Amino acid sequence: MHSTSEHAIHTILVGQSGGPTTAINASLAGIIRAAHAQGLRVLGMRNGIQGFLEGNVVDLIEVLELEKPKLGALKQADTNLGEKNLQLLRKTPSSWLGSCRFKLPELEANSTSGASSESTANSKSAAVSPIYQQIDLQLKKYQVDAVLYIGGNDSMDTADKLSRYFAQVESAVRVVGVPKTIDNDLEGTDHTPGFGSAARFVASVTAELTRDGGVYNTKNVTFIEAMGRDAGWLTAAGALAQDICGTAPDFVLLPEVPLDVNALLSAIEQRLREKNNVIVVVSEGVHHADGSFLFDAKSVAIDTFGHLAAQSGTAQYLSQLVKDQLGVKSRGIELNTLQRCASHAASKVDLDEAEALGAAGVKAVLQGKTGVMVGVHRIPNEPYTTEIRTTPVADVANKVKLVPREMISEDGFNVTDTALTYLRPLVAGIEEPVSVDGLPRFLAELP
Amino acid sequence: MHSTSEHAIHTILVGQSGGPTTAINASLAGIIRAAHAQGLRVLGMRNGIQGFLEGNVVDLIEVLELEKPKLGALKQADTNLGEKNLQLLRKTPSSWLGSCRFKLPELEANSTSGASSESTANSKSAAVSPIYQQIDLQLKKYQVDAVLYIGGNDSMDTADKLSRYFAQVESAVRVVGVPKTIDNDLEGTDHTPGFGSAARFVASVTAELTRDGGVYNTKNVTFIEAMGRDAGWLTAAGALAQDICGTAPDFVLLPEVPLDVNALLSAIEQRLREKNNVIVVVSEGVHHADGSFLFDAKSVAIDTFGHLAAQSGTAQYLSQLVKDQLGVKSRGIELNTLQRCASHAASKVDLDEAEALGAAGVKAVLQGKTGVMVGVHRIPNEPYTTEIRTTPVADVANKVKLVPREMISEDGFNVTDTALTYLRPLVAGIEEPVSVDGLPRFLAELP
């Protein structure tokens, strides 16, 4: 963590990167409001660092029609158009500034090419990819003093590389990361903005699908597939439906534990002796002990049209297995992309924290911090209480935080109370949508 | 429409049948509240007429802990436990009494077998299936005066057959149908309870997925698949996202119009020249001009495990076609079972009407009506105003109401303003869930 407090901040540049979430715009709103309250200029990069390289930059104070703060006028802020726009931005799903998936090249060229033997520790700037100089030039052109980058572990890699580059070339530009991902797999934060809303959606629909599965007086098994290739956090959130439905979901299958398919079928068979309506929440990433996925789209034969690519069919695969092996009705339901954009089911705690983290990012750069990510930390042994701290982005970049063993039941077929206790506060609160005649309204798209 | 007002009503029997919806329990709550207010005994059949035949009957006044109404006590009703249970029942998804898919045999045995030449118009009761006598015996056992059956066109077939049977055997038992189906394909009603909530879900998530599709600065096509094998009402509801997102969805493909796939690909290609993010809402039931489905699970090759049965892959099929033929990114998203159970996104108008229709069903039997279904009728040329009328169930049973041509654009690739004007009031209003810490609560399941 570096401090470069010698330069005052006038202009911050903010970007969104990676997969969109329901909360990523709440962080953007938090950044804009906090920066504007300090009289800063706030620029937005369209489509992340990639759009920025192409000069795709907007003045967010201008486009959101935020007035310059006047002494004593802040109390009336919520009545003005700018504040209304920020409130609508908070509730708007997906990445309002647009996103990108763009990996910056390694900072030390010889670490990847291995051929630049002429580069030495004393001539670093000569060795790095020209892309860094291009970014530097763009930052100077827009007189940017600090970059706030909202994203997941790939985006923190970008933040890490940029902050290390600026340190090398002795630039005063600060870089602070603001976390987001529905996967909840970031180090350096108790949980990630976007996860709570996705978790609330998964838990709610798991409960609804549980009731739906119970209507006919016949034995049946429902597999509900949640996102999370590596980390099972969202799948675990399905277990919150137990607070609504009692024992269901009966089984919760995370990618952290290799799946013994025969043991699962036996356990389901046993459960079917006790009840009709068995519910299984399963991660798209569950795999066999040898690491191979249960269902791999690549192994699927193509139909006569040459046209079938089932993109994630773990639930369908398991449901077919249950029909074949146990001879009972079964269905597979994929929750798909809705998990990351169902703003109509957003968690208020999630959006509140996302906004607070955005504001904390502004505070961090004003305090002279760089190369850090702001994160939520939970105070142990208290009713849900958090504080915001910073962590070096290098400790977050490219890492994946898995569901720890103590949150998974011994047989690997469910989660423990520790998991439910961890999850419950994150889905708390209903975010009231801005709506007209029953349908939501979003902030208008940027032209 | 028969009137048999000579017998007073003491006991009504209510059942739910067919696929569950978000609103079917609101109709049940409406029936129970209205009947209880009249001092009637209200019995519920578990798992529809099938469970009733097996004697699976519950006293709903008892299990819901509704007190007997006392003179002057009705104003405090909302503070008692029973009323709280009814309010929770209204917001509980799926069929609380359980459901069945059970077709009563034809009433006139010779109309199906053609072999009972000994049956004549004067000995009808001898010719009918013994199942009708069994039902009659069960009704006498429970002293039932009227049956209210909540369901779709198959359930109205049951109501029709029962009421005709009772007329034949001169039983005083009355039968009234209460509509429900997310498909909105019933005659005798402007729209069906359950449709408005499903439509609100489809419209909301179509808007959310539209925003989700716009984050990357690349051309891409999203296909969103809605339910409705024969009737495209729910698919049409996706077009309401145009009120939120402007031009998206760009295309709305109903099963009412045969799909010319090449014309669609040309239209998409044209649209991709104007914008990056093209959104198509497509019915699971779209088909070629020859009537064959675009995507038929049966035609899909099985993978090496012998295990693939993609249940409805129209969106995935089209998305693969776009990738192959147009060379752009594309994804297929199936909204699946959530459409019929997403109570977290229920329409208040839908639940209000579902309750009102339940109460109207009670009123109809008290007025001596039988063999009718209660339905919502829209008063033309007014701001959304409705009244409840009855229609002979025979005019509803086994019929399918399709989206009329004037609601579909000339090229068949979208809906018209007439459709949007029809749809808008049905999704109006947000039904506040009963929730604890951000998660919904449902009425406890019957044991």
PDB file of C-alpha atoms in Angstrom, chain A residues 18-20 47 92-96 98-101 200-201 203-205 207-209 211-212 215-217 240 243-244 295 299-311 316-317 320-321 323-324 331 333-338 340-345 427-430 432-433 435 437-445, chain B residues 18-20 47 92-96 98-101 200-201 203-205 207-209 211-212 215-217 240 243-244 295 299-305 307-311 316-317 320-321 323-324 331-338 340-345 427-430 432-433 435 437-445:
ATOM      1  CA  GLY A  18     -15.984  -7.758 -15.977  1.00  0.00           C
ATOM      2  CA  GLY A  19     -19.449  -9.308 -15.726  1.00  0.00           C
ATOM      3  CA  PRO A  20     -22.267  -6.953 -14.744  1.00  0.00           C
ATOM      4  CA  ASN A  47     -16.339  -0.066 -21.605  1.00  0.00           C
ATOM      5  CA  THR A  92     -30.329   0.164 -12.532  1.00  0.00           C
ATOM      6  CA  PRO A  93     -28.967  -3.311 -13.297  1.00  0.00           C
ATOM      7  CA  SER A  94     -25.913  -4.107 -15.400  1.00  0.00           C
ATOM      8  CA  SER A  95     -22.864  -1.891 -15.977  1.00  0.00           C
ATOM      9  CA  TRP A  96     -24.148   1.561 -16.891  1.00  0.00           C
ATOM     10  CA  GLY A  98     -20.369  -0.500 -20.202  1.00  0.00           C
ATOM     11  CA  SER A  99     -17.782  -3.124 -19.479  1.00  0.00           C
ATOM     12  CA  CYS A 100     -14.860  -4.962 -21.013  1.00  0.00           C
ATOM     13  CA  ARG A 101     -12.880  -8.129 -20.532  1.00  0.00           C
ATOM     14  CA  ARG A 200     -31.520 -13.044  -2.513  1.00  0.00           C
ATOM     15  CA  PHE A 201     -32.787 -13.943  -5.992  1.00  0.00           C
ATOM     16  CA  ALA A 203     -32.885 -18.052  -2.275  1.00  0.00           C
ATOM     17  CA  SER A 204     -36.296 -16.597  -3.201  1.00  0.00           C
ATOM     18  CA  VAL A 205     -36.729 -18.594  -6.391  1.00  0.00           C
ATOM     19  CA  ALA A 207     -38.256 -21.404  -2.216  1.00  0.00           C
ATOM     20  CA  GLU A 208     -40.781 -20.673  -4.969  1.00  0.00           C
ATOM     21  CA  LEU A 209     -39.613 -23.624  -7.061  1.00  0.00           C
ATOM     22  CA  ARG A 211     -43.489 -24.965  -3.571  1.00  0.00           C
ATOM     23  CA  ASP A 212     -43.970 -25.452  -7.302  1.00  0.00           C
ATOM     24  CA  VAL A 215     -48.195 -29.645  -6.175  1.00  0.00           C
ATOM     25  CA  TYR A 216     -48.664 -33.112  -7.566  1.00  0.00           C
ATOM     26  CA  ASN A 217     -49.040 -36.096  -5.323  1.00  0.00           C
ATOM     27  CA  LEU A 240     -31.409 -19.933   2.617  1.00  0.00           C
ATOM     28  CA  ASP A 243     -35.547 -20.532   6.321  1.00  0.00           C
ATOM     29  CA  ILE A 244     -38.703 -20.349   4.191  1.00  0.00           C
ATOM     30  CA  PHE A 295     -21.625 -32.061 -17.610  1.00  0.00           C
ATOM     31  CA  SER A 299     -18.863 -33.659 -24.954  1.00  0.00           C
ATOM     32  CA  VAL A 300     -22.421 -33.234 -26.121  1.00  0.00           C
ATOM     33  CA  ALA A 301     -23.228 -34.703 -29.486  1.00  0.00           C
ATOM     34  CA  ILE A 302     -24.584 -32.314 -32.060  1.00  0.00           C
ATOM     35  CA  ASP A 303     -28.064 -32.918 -33.395  1.00  0.00           C
ATOM     36  CA  THR A 304     -28.979 -33.518 -37.010  1.00  0.00           C
ATOM     37  CA  PHE A 305     -29.157 -29.787 -37.649  1.00  0.00           C
ATOM     38  CA  GLY A 306     -25.584 -29.451 -36.385  1.00  0.00           C
ATOM     39  CA  HIS A 307     -26.895 -26.978 -33.861  1.00  0.00           C
ATOM     40  CA  LEU A 308     -26.923 -27.980 -30.256  1.00  0.00           C
ATOM     41  CA  ALA A 309     -24.675 -26.342 -27.706  1.00  0.00           C
ATOM     42  CA  ALA A 310     -26.161 -26.752 -24.277  1.00  0.00           C
ATOM     43  CA  GLN A 311     -24.160 -24.142 -22.445  1.00  0.00           C
ATOM     44  CA  GLN A 316     -30.568 -31.242 -16.803  1.00  0.00           C
ATOM     45  CA  TYR A 317     -27.876 -33.903 -16.776  1.00  0.00           C
ATOM     46  CA  GLN A 320     -31.969 -37.250 -16.635  1.00  0.00           C
ATOM     47  CA  LEU A 321     -29.805 -39.473 -14.438  1.00  0.00           C
ATOM     48  CA  LYS A 323     -35.166 -40.427 -14.263  1.00  0.00           C
ATOM     49  CA  ASP A 324     -33.040 -43.233 -15.679  1.00  0.00           C
ATOM     50  CA  ARG A 331     -36.638 -31.667 -13.852  1.00  0.00           C
ATOM     51  CA  ILE A 333     -33.991 -25.681 -13.943  1.00  0.00           C
ATOM     52  CA  GLU A 334     -31.164 -23.329 -14.813  1.00  0.00           C
ATOM     53  CA  LEU A 335     -31.318 -19.940 -13.121  1.00  0.00           C
ATOM     54  CA  ASN A 336     -28.940 -18.519 -15.755  1.00  0.00           C
ATOM     55  CA  THR A 337     -28.111 -14.862 -16.389  1.00  0.00           C
ATOM     56  CA  LEU A 338     -31.037 -13.624 -14.285  1.00  0.00           C
ATOM     57  CA  ARG A 340     -26.625 -11.293 -12.125  1.00  0.00           C
ATOM     58  CA  CYS A 341     -29.244  -8.818 -13.352  1.00  0.00           C
ATOM     59  CA  ALA A 342     -32.514  -9.429 -11.436  1.00  0.00           C
ATOM     60  CA  SER A 343     -32.632  -5.928  -9.999  1.00  0.00           C
ATOM     61  CA  HIS A 344     -36.314  -6.441  -9.216  1.00  0.00           C
ATOM     62  CA  ALA A 345     -35.124  -8.744  -6.402  1.00  0.00           C
ATOM     63  CA  VAL A 427     -29.838 -10.770   1.553  1.00  0.00           C
ATOM     64  CA  ALA A 428     -31.594  -8.597   4.115  1.00  0.00           C
ATOM     65  CA  GLY A 429     -33.919  -5.839   3.061  1.00  0.00           C
ATOM     66  CA  ILE A 430     -35.982  -5.224  -0.018  1.00  0.00           C
ATOM     67  CA  GLU A 432     -37.873  -0.601  -3.434  1.00  0.00           C
ATOM     68  CA  PRO A 433     -37.735  -0.225  -7.212  1.00  0.00           C
ATOM     69  CA  SER A 435     -41.534   1.845 -11.008  1.00  0.00           C
ATOM     70  CA  ASP A 437     -47.565   1.018 -13.266  1.00  0.00           C
ATOM     71  CA  GLY A 438     -45.802  -2.061 -11.954  1.00  0.00           C
ATOM     72  CA  LEU A 439     -42.795  -1.967 -14.271  1.00  0.00           C
ATOM     73  CA  PRO A 440     -39.313  -0.810 -13.246  1.00  0.00           C
ATOM     74  CA  ARG A 441     -37.637   2.268 -14.610  1.00  0.00           C
ATOM     75  CA  PHE A 442     -33.894   2.413 -15.213  1.00  0.00           C
ATOM     76  CA  LEU A 443     -31.587   5.343 -15.779  1.00  0.00           C
ATOM     77  CA  ALA A 444     -31.494   6.104 -19.516  1.00  0.00           C
ATOM     78  CA  GLU A 445     -28.585   4.480 -21.314  1.00  0.00           C
TER      79      GLU A 445
ATOM     80  CA  GLY B  18     -53.653 -28.059 -13.561  1.00  0.00           C
ATOM     81  CA  GLY B  19     -50.355 -26.180 -13.493  1.00  0.00           C
ATOM     82  CA  PRO B  20     -49.775 -23.905 -10.510  1.00  0.00           C
ATOM     83  CA  ASN B  47     -54.804 -32.684  -5.293  1.00  0.00           C
ATOM     84  CA  THR B  92     -48.054 -17.924  -1.451  1.00  0.00           C
ATOM     85  CA  PRO B  93     -47.066 -19.311  -4.860  1.00  0.00           C
ATOM     86  CA  SER B  94     -48.109 -22.662  -6.311  1.00  0.00           C
ATOM     87  CA  SER B  95     -51.289 -24.611  -5.543  1.00  0.00           C
ATOM     88  CA  TRP B  96     -51.626 -24.728  -1.775  1.00  0.00           C
ATOM     89  CA  GLY B  98     -52.111 -29.491  -4.311  1.00  0.00           C
ATOM     90  CA  SER B  99     -53.097 -30.155  -7.890  1.00  0.00           C
ATOM     91  CA  CYS B 100     -53.770 -32.960 -10.330  1.00  0.00           C
ATOM     92  CA  ARG B 101     -53.925 -33.566 -14.046  1.00  0.00           C
ATOM     93  CA  ARG B 200     -44.872  -8.800 -14.962  1.00  0.00           C
ATOM     94  CA  PHE B 201     -42.008 -11.236 -14.348  1.00  0.00           C
ATOM     95  CA  ALA B 203     -41.487  -7.991 -18.810  1.00  0.00           C
ATOM     96  CA  SER B 204     -39.201  -7.112 -15.874  1.00  0.00           C
ATOM     97  CA  VAL B 205     -36.556  -9.710 -16.635  1.00  0.00           C
ATOM     98  CA  ALA B 207     -35.771  -5.354 -19.474  1.00  0.00           C
ATOM     99  CA  GLU B 208     -33.045  -6.503 -17.092  1.00  0.00           C
ATOM    100  CA  LEU B 209     -31.602  -8.940 -19.635  1.00  0.00           C
ATOM    101  CA  ARG B 211     -29.476  -4.011 -20.055  1.00  0.00           C
ATOM    102  CA  ASP B 212     -27.294  -7.034 -19.336  1.00  0.00           C
ATOM    103  CA  VAL B 215     -22.478  -4.037 -21.504  1.00  0.00           C
ATOM    104  CA  TYR B 216     -19.850  -5.067 -23.983  1.00  0.00           C
ATOM    105  CA  ASN B 217     -19.042  -2.977 -26.988  1.00  0.00           C
ATOM    106  CA  LEU B 240     -43.746  -4.478 -22.309  1.00  0.00           C
ATOM    107  CA  ASP B 243     -41.850   0.773 -22.026  1.00  0.00           C
ATOM    108  CA  ILE B 244     -38.641   0.460 -19.988  1.00  0.00           C
ATOM    109  CA  PHE B 295     -36.717 -27.065 -31.911  1.00  0.00           C
ATOM    110  CA  SER B 299     -34.828 -34.778 -32.653  1.00  0.00           C
ATOM    111  CA  VAL B 300     -31.840 -34.064 -30.452  1.00  0.00           C
ATOM    112  CA  ALA B 301     -29.037 -36.576 -30.592  1.00  0.00           C
ATOM    113  CA  ILE B 302     -28.086 -38.154 -27.320  1.00  0.00           C
ATOM    114  CA  ASP B 303     -24.574 -37.676 -26.009  1.00  0.00           C
ATOM    115  CA  THR B 304     -22.098 -40.426 -25.253  1.00  0.00           C
ATOM    116  CA  PHE B 305     -23.569 -40.870 -21.772  1.00  0.00           C
ATOM    117  CA  HIS B 307     -28.256 -38.648 -21.260  1.00  0.00           C
ATOM    118  CA  LEU B 308     -29.298 -35.504 -23.012  1.00  0.00           C
ATOM    119  CA  ALA B 309     -32.878 -34.358 -23.189  1.00  0.00           C
ATOM    120  CA  ALA B 310     -32.987 -30.628 -23.722  1.00  0.00           C
ATOM    121  CA  GLN B 311     -36.571 -29.965 -22.762  1.00  0.00           C
ATOM    122  CA  GLN B 316     -30.654 -21.942 -27.640  1.00  0.00           C
ATOM    123  CA  TYR B 317     -31.405 -23.289 -31.092  1.00  0.00           C
ATOM    124  CA  GLN B 320     -26.701 -21.202 -32.318  1.00  0.00           C
ATOM    125  CA  LEU B 321     -28.211 -20.385 -35.713  1.00  0.00           C
ATOM    126  CA  LYS B 323     -23.717 -17.611 -34.346  1.00  0.00           C
ATOM    127  CA  ASP B 324     -23.370 -19.932 -37.327  1.00  0.00           C
ATOM    128  CA  ARG B 331     -27.076 -16.423 -26.195  1.00  0.00           C
ATOM    129  CA  GLY B 332     -30.308 -18.227 -25.441  1.00  0.00           C
ATOM    130  CA  ILE B 333     -31.985 -17.716 -22.074  1.00  0.00           C
ATOM    131  CA  GLU B 334     -34.939 -19.828 -21.006  1.00  0.00           C
ATOM    132  CA  LEU B 335     -37.187 -18.234 -18.395  1.00  0.00           C
ATOM    133  CA  ASN B 336     -38.585 -21.677 -17.505  1.00  0.00           C
ATOM    134  CA  THR B 337     -40.743 -22.582 -14.495  1.00  0.00           C
ATOM    135  CA  LEU B 338     -40.007 -19.302 -12.722  1.00  0.00           C
ATOM    136  CA  ARG B 340     -45.422 -19.541 -13.093  1.00  0.00           C
ATOM    137  CA  CYS B 341     -44.109 -19.296  -9.520  1.00  0.00           C
ATOM    138  CA  ALA B 342     -42.133 -16.036  -9.173  1.00  0.00           C
ATOM    139  CA  SER B 343     -44.359 -14.676  -6.424  1.00  0.00           C
ATOM    140  CA  HIS B 344     -41.631 -12.187  -5.522  1.00  0.00           C
ATOM    141  CA  ALA B 345     -42.600 -10.367  -8.733  1.00  0.00           C
ATOM    142  CA  VAL B 427     -48.993  -6.051 -14.723  1.00  0.00           C
ATOM    143  CA  ALA B 428     -49.798  -2.933 -12.730  1.00  0.00           C
ATOM    144  CA  GLY B 429     -48.923  -2.659  -9.093  1.00  0.00           C
ATOM    145  CA  ILE B 430     -46.353  -4.327  -6.903  1.00  0.00           C
ATOM    146  CA  GLU B 432     -45.748  -6.300  -1.213  1.00  0.00           C
ATOM    147  CA  PRO B 433     -44.445  -9.663   0.002  1.00  0.00           C
ATOM    148  CA  SER B 435     -40.965 -11.083   4.353  1.00  0.00           C
ATOM    149  CA  ASP B 437     -35.013 -10.113   6.747  1.00  0.00           C
ATOM    150  CA  GLY B 438     -35.391  -9.867   2.994  1.00  0.00           C
ATOM    151  CA  LEU B 439     -36.755 -13.369   2.394  1.00  0.00           C
ATOM    152  CA  PRO B 440     -40.410 -14.155   1.670  1.00  0.00           C
ATOM    153  CA  ARG B 441     -42.631 -16.121   3.982  1.00  0.00           C
ATOM    154  CA  PHE B 442     -45.308 -18.486   2.687  1.00  0.00           C
ATOM    155  CA  LEU B 443     -48.273 -20.055   4.402  1.00  0.00           C
ATOM    156  CA  ALA B 444     -47.158 -23.354   5.971  1.00  0.00           C
ATOM    157  CA  GLU B 445     -47.822 -26.364   3.769  1.00  0.00           C
TER     158      GLU B 445
END
